[in-house]
Tab-separated table of C-alpha atoms in Angstrom:
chain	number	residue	atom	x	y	z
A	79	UNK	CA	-91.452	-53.017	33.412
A	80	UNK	CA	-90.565	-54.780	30.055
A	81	UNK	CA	-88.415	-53.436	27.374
A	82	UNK	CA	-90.270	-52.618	23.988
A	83	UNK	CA	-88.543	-51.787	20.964
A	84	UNK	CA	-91.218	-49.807	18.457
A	85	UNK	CA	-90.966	-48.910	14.311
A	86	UNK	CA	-92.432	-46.013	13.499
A	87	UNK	CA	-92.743	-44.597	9.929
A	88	UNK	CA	-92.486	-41.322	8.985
A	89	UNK	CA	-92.446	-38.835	6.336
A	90	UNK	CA	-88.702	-37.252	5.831
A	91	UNK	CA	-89.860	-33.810	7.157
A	92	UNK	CA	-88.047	-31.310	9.529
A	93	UNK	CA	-89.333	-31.205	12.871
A	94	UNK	CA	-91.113	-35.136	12.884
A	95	UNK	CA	-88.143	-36.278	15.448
A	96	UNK	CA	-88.320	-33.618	17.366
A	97	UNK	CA	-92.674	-33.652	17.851
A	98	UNK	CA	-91.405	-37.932	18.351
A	99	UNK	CA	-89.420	-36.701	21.362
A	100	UNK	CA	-91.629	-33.858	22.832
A	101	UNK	CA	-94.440	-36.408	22.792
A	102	UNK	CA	-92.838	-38.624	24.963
A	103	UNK	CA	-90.777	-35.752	27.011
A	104	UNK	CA	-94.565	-34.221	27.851
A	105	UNK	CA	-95.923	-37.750	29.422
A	106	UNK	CA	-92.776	-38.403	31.306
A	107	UNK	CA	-91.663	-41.258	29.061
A	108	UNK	CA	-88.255	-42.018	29.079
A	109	UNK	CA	-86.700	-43.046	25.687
A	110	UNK	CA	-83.733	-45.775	26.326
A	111	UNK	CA	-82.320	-45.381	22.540
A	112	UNK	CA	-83.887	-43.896	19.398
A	113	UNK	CA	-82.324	-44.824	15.939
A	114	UNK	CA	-83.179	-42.668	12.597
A	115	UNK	CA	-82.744	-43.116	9.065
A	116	UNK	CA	-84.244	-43.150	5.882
A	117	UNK	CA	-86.351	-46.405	4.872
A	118	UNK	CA	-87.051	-48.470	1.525
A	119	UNK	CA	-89.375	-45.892	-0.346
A	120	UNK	CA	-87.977	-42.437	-1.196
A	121	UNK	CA	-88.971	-39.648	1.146
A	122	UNK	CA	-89.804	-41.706	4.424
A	123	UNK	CA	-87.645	-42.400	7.334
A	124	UNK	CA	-87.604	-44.978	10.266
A	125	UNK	CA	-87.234	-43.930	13.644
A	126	UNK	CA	-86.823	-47.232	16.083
A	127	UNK	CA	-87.072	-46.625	19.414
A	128	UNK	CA	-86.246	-48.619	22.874
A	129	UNK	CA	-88.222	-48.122	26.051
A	130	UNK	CA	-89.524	-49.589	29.403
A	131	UNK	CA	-92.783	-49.639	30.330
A	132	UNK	CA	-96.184	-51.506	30.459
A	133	UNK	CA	-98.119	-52.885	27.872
A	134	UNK	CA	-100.525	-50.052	28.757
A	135	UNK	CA	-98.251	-47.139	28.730
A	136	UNK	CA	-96.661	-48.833	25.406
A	137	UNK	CA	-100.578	-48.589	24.111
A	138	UNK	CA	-100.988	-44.989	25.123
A	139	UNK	CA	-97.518	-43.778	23.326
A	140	UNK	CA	-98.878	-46.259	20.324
A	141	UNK	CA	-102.229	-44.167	20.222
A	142	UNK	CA	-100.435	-40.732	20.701
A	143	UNK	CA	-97.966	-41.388	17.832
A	144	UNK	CA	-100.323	-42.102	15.561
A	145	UNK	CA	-102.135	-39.022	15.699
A	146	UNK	CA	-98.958	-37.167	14.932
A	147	UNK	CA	-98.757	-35.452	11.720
A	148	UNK	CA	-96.298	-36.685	9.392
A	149	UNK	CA	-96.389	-40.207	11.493
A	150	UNK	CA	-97.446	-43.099	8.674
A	151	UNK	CA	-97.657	-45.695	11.268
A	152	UNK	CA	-96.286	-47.521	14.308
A	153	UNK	CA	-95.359	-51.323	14.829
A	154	UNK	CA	-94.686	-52.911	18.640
A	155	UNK	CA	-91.373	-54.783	16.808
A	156	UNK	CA	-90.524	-56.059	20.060
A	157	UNK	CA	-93.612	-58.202	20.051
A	158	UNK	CA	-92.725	-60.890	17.784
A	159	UNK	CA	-89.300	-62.489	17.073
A	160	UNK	CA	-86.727	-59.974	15.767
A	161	UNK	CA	-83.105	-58.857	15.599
A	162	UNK	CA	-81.507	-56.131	17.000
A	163	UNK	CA	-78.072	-54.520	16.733
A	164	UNK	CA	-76.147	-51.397	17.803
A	165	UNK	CA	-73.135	-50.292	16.883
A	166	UNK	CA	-70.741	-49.240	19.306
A	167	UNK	CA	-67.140	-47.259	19.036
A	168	UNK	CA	-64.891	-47.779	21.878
A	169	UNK	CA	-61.586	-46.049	22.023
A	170	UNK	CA	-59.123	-48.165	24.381
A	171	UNK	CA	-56.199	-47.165	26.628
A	172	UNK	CA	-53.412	-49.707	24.901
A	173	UNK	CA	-50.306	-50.448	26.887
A	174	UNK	CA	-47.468	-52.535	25.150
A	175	UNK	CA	-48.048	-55.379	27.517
A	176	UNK	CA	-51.721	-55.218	27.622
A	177	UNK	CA	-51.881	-54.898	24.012
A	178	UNK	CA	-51.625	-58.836	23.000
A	179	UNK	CA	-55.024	-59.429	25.978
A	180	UNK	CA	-57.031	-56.786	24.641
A	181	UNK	CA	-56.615	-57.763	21.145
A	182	UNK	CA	-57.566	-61.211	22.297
A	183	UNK	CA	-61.215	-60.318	23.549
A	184	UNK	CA	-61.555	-58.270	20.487
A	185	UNK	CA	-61.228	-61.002	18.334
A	186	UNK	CA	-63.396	-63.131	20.909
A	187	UNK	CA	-66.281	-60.536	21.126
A	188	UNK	CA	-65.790	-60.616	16.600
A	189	UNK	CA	-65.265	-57.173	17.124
A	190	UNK	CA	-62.786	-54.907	14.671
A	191	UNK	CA	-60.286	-52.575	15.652
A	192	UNK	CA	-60.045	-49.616	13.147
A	193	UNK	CA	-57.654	-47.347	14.541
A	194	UNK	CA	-54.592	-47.969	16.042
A	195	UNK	CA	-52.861	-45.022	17.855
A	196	UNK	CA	-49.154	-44.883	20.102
A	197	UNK	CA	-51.489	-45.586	23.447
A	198	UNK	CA	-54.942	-46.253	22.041
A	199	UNK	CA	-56.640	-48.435	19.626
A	200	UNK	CA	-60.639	-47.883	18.419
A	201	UNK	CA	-62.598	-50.852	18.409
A	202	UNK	CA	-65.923	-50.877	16.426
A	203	UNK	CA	-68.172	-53.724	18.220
A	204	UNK	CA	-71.914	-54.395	16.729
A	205	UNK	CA	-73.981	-56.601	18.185
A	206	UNK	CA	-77.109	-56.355	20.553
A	207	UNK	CA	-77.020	-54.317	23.864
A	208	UNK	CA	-76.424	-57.539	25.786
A	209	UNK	CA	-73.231	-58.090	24.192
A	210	UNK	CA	-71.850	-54.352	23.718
A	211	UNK	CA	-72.193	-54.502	27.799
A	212	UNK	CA	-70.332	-57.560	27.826
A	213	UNK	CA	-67.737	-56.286	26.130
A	214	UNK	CA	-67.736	-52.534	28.097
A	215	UNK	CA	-67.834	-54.845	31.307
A	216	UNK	CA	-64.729	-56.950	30.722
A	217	UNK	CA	-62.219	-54.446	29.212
A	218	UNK	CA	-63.304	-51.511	31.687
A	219	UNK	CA	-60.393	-52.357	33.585
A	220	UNK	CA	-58.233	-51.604	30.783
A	221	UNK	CA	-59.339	-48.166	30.681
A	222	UNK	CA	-61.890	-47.214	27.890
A	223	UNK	CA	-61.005	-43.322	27.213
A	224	UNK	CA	-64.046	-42.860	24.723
A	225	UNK	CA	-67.633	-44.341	23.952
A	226	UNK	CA	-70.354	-43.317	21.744
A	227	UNK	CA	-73.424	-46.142	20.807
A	228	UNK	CA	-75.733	-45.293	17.831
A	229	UNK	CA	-78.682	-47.025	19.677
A	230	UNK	CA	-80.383	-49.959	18.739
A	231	UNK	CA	-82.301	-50.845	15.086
A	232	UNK	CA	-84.476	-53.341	14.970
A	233	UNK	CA	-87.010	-55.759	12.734
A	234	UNK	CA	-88.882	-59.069	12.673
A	235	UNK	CA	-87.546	-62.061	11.618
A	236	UNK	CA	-89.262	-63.729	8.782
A	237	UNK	CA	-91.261	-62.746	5.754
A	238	UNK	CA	-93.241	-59.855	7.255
A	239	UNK	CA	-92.281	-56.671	6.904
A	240	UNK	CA	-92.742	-52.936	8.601
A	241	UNK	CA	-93.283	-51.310	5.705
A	242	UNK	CA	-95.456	-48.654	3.660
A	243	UNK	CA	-98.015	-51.761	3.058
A	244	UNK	CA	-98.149	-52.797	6.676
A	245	UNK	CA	-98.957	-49.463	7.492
A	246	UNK	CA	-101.687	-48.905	5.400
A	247	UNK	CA	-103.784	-51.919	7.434
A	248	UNK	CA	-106.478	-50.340	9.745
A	249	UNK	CA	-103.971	-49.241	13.378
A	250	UNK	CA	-101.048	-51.935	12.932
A	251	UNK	CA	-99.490	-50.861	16.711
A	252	UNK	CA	-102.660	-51.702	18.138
A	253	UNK	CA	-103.592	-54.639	16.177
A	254	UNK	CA	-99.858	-56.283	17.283
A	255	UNK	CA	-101.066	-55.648	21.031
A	256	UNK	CA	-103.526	-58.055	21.202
């Protein structure tokens, strides 16, 4: 199974995330990280939303979510080049000895620290999901006392972009299947 990250488009209406969600909670899809917020034009959001699955269960949700109401269109991101990021808070056990060594792989993973407590300092680290694991791999020996991830955004590289135009084409999500 492949990971695909997806755009979809949306009027800013209550109730379109959560129809999103029950739509893949009722075929047993599994979302990996969903991302929300509003997009370029007034009154529309952006959900962006990471999964695993084949290119013909990604096809199926593609299908589905268009048919939802309030759902402008959908894009398969993942299928050309793009870039991805997450942002990630990690509150860290300091101790005055191991203080110097963590601050070291902050500054090595161009992370930030932006709280500093007696025993603890809060690191903000954005970057994509390879790299946040990176860093949650080498200082879990350290002790990480707190972790919350906003899940990943995403877009294409380049001149093309996900937006109201895009959507107006005849089924984008399909079309970027082929």
């Amino acid at each position: 199974m492949q990971k695909h990250t997806i755009s979809i488009l949306v009027n800013n209406h209550p109730g379109v995330l959560q129809r999103i969600c029950g739509l893949f909670g009722r075929r047993g899809y599994n979302i990996d990280s969903i991302s929300v917020g509003t997009a370029e034009e007034e009154g529309l959001s952006r959900v962006v939303i990471t999964l695993k699955g084949t290119d013909t269960t990604l096809e199926q949700i593609g299908r589905q979510l268009e048919k939802l109401i309030d759902v402008i269109g959908v894009v398969h991101v993942s299928r050309y080049p793009m870039v991805s990021r997450e942002l990630m808070l990690v509150k860290l056990r300091v101790e005055p000895a191991t203080r110097p060594e963590i601050f070291g792989i902050v500054e090595t993973f161009r992370c930030s620290v932006i709280d500093i407590g007696t025993n603890s300092v809060v690191v903000q680290v954005v970057g994509d999901t390879d790299k946040n694991n990176a860093f949650l791999h080498v200082l879990k020996p350290y002790g990480i006392l707190e972790l919350t991830r906003t899940g990943e955004t995403a877009m294409n590289r380049g001149e093309g972009q996900a937006g109201i135009a895009s959507f107006n084409e005849s089924s984008p999500f399909l079309s970027s299947l082929a």
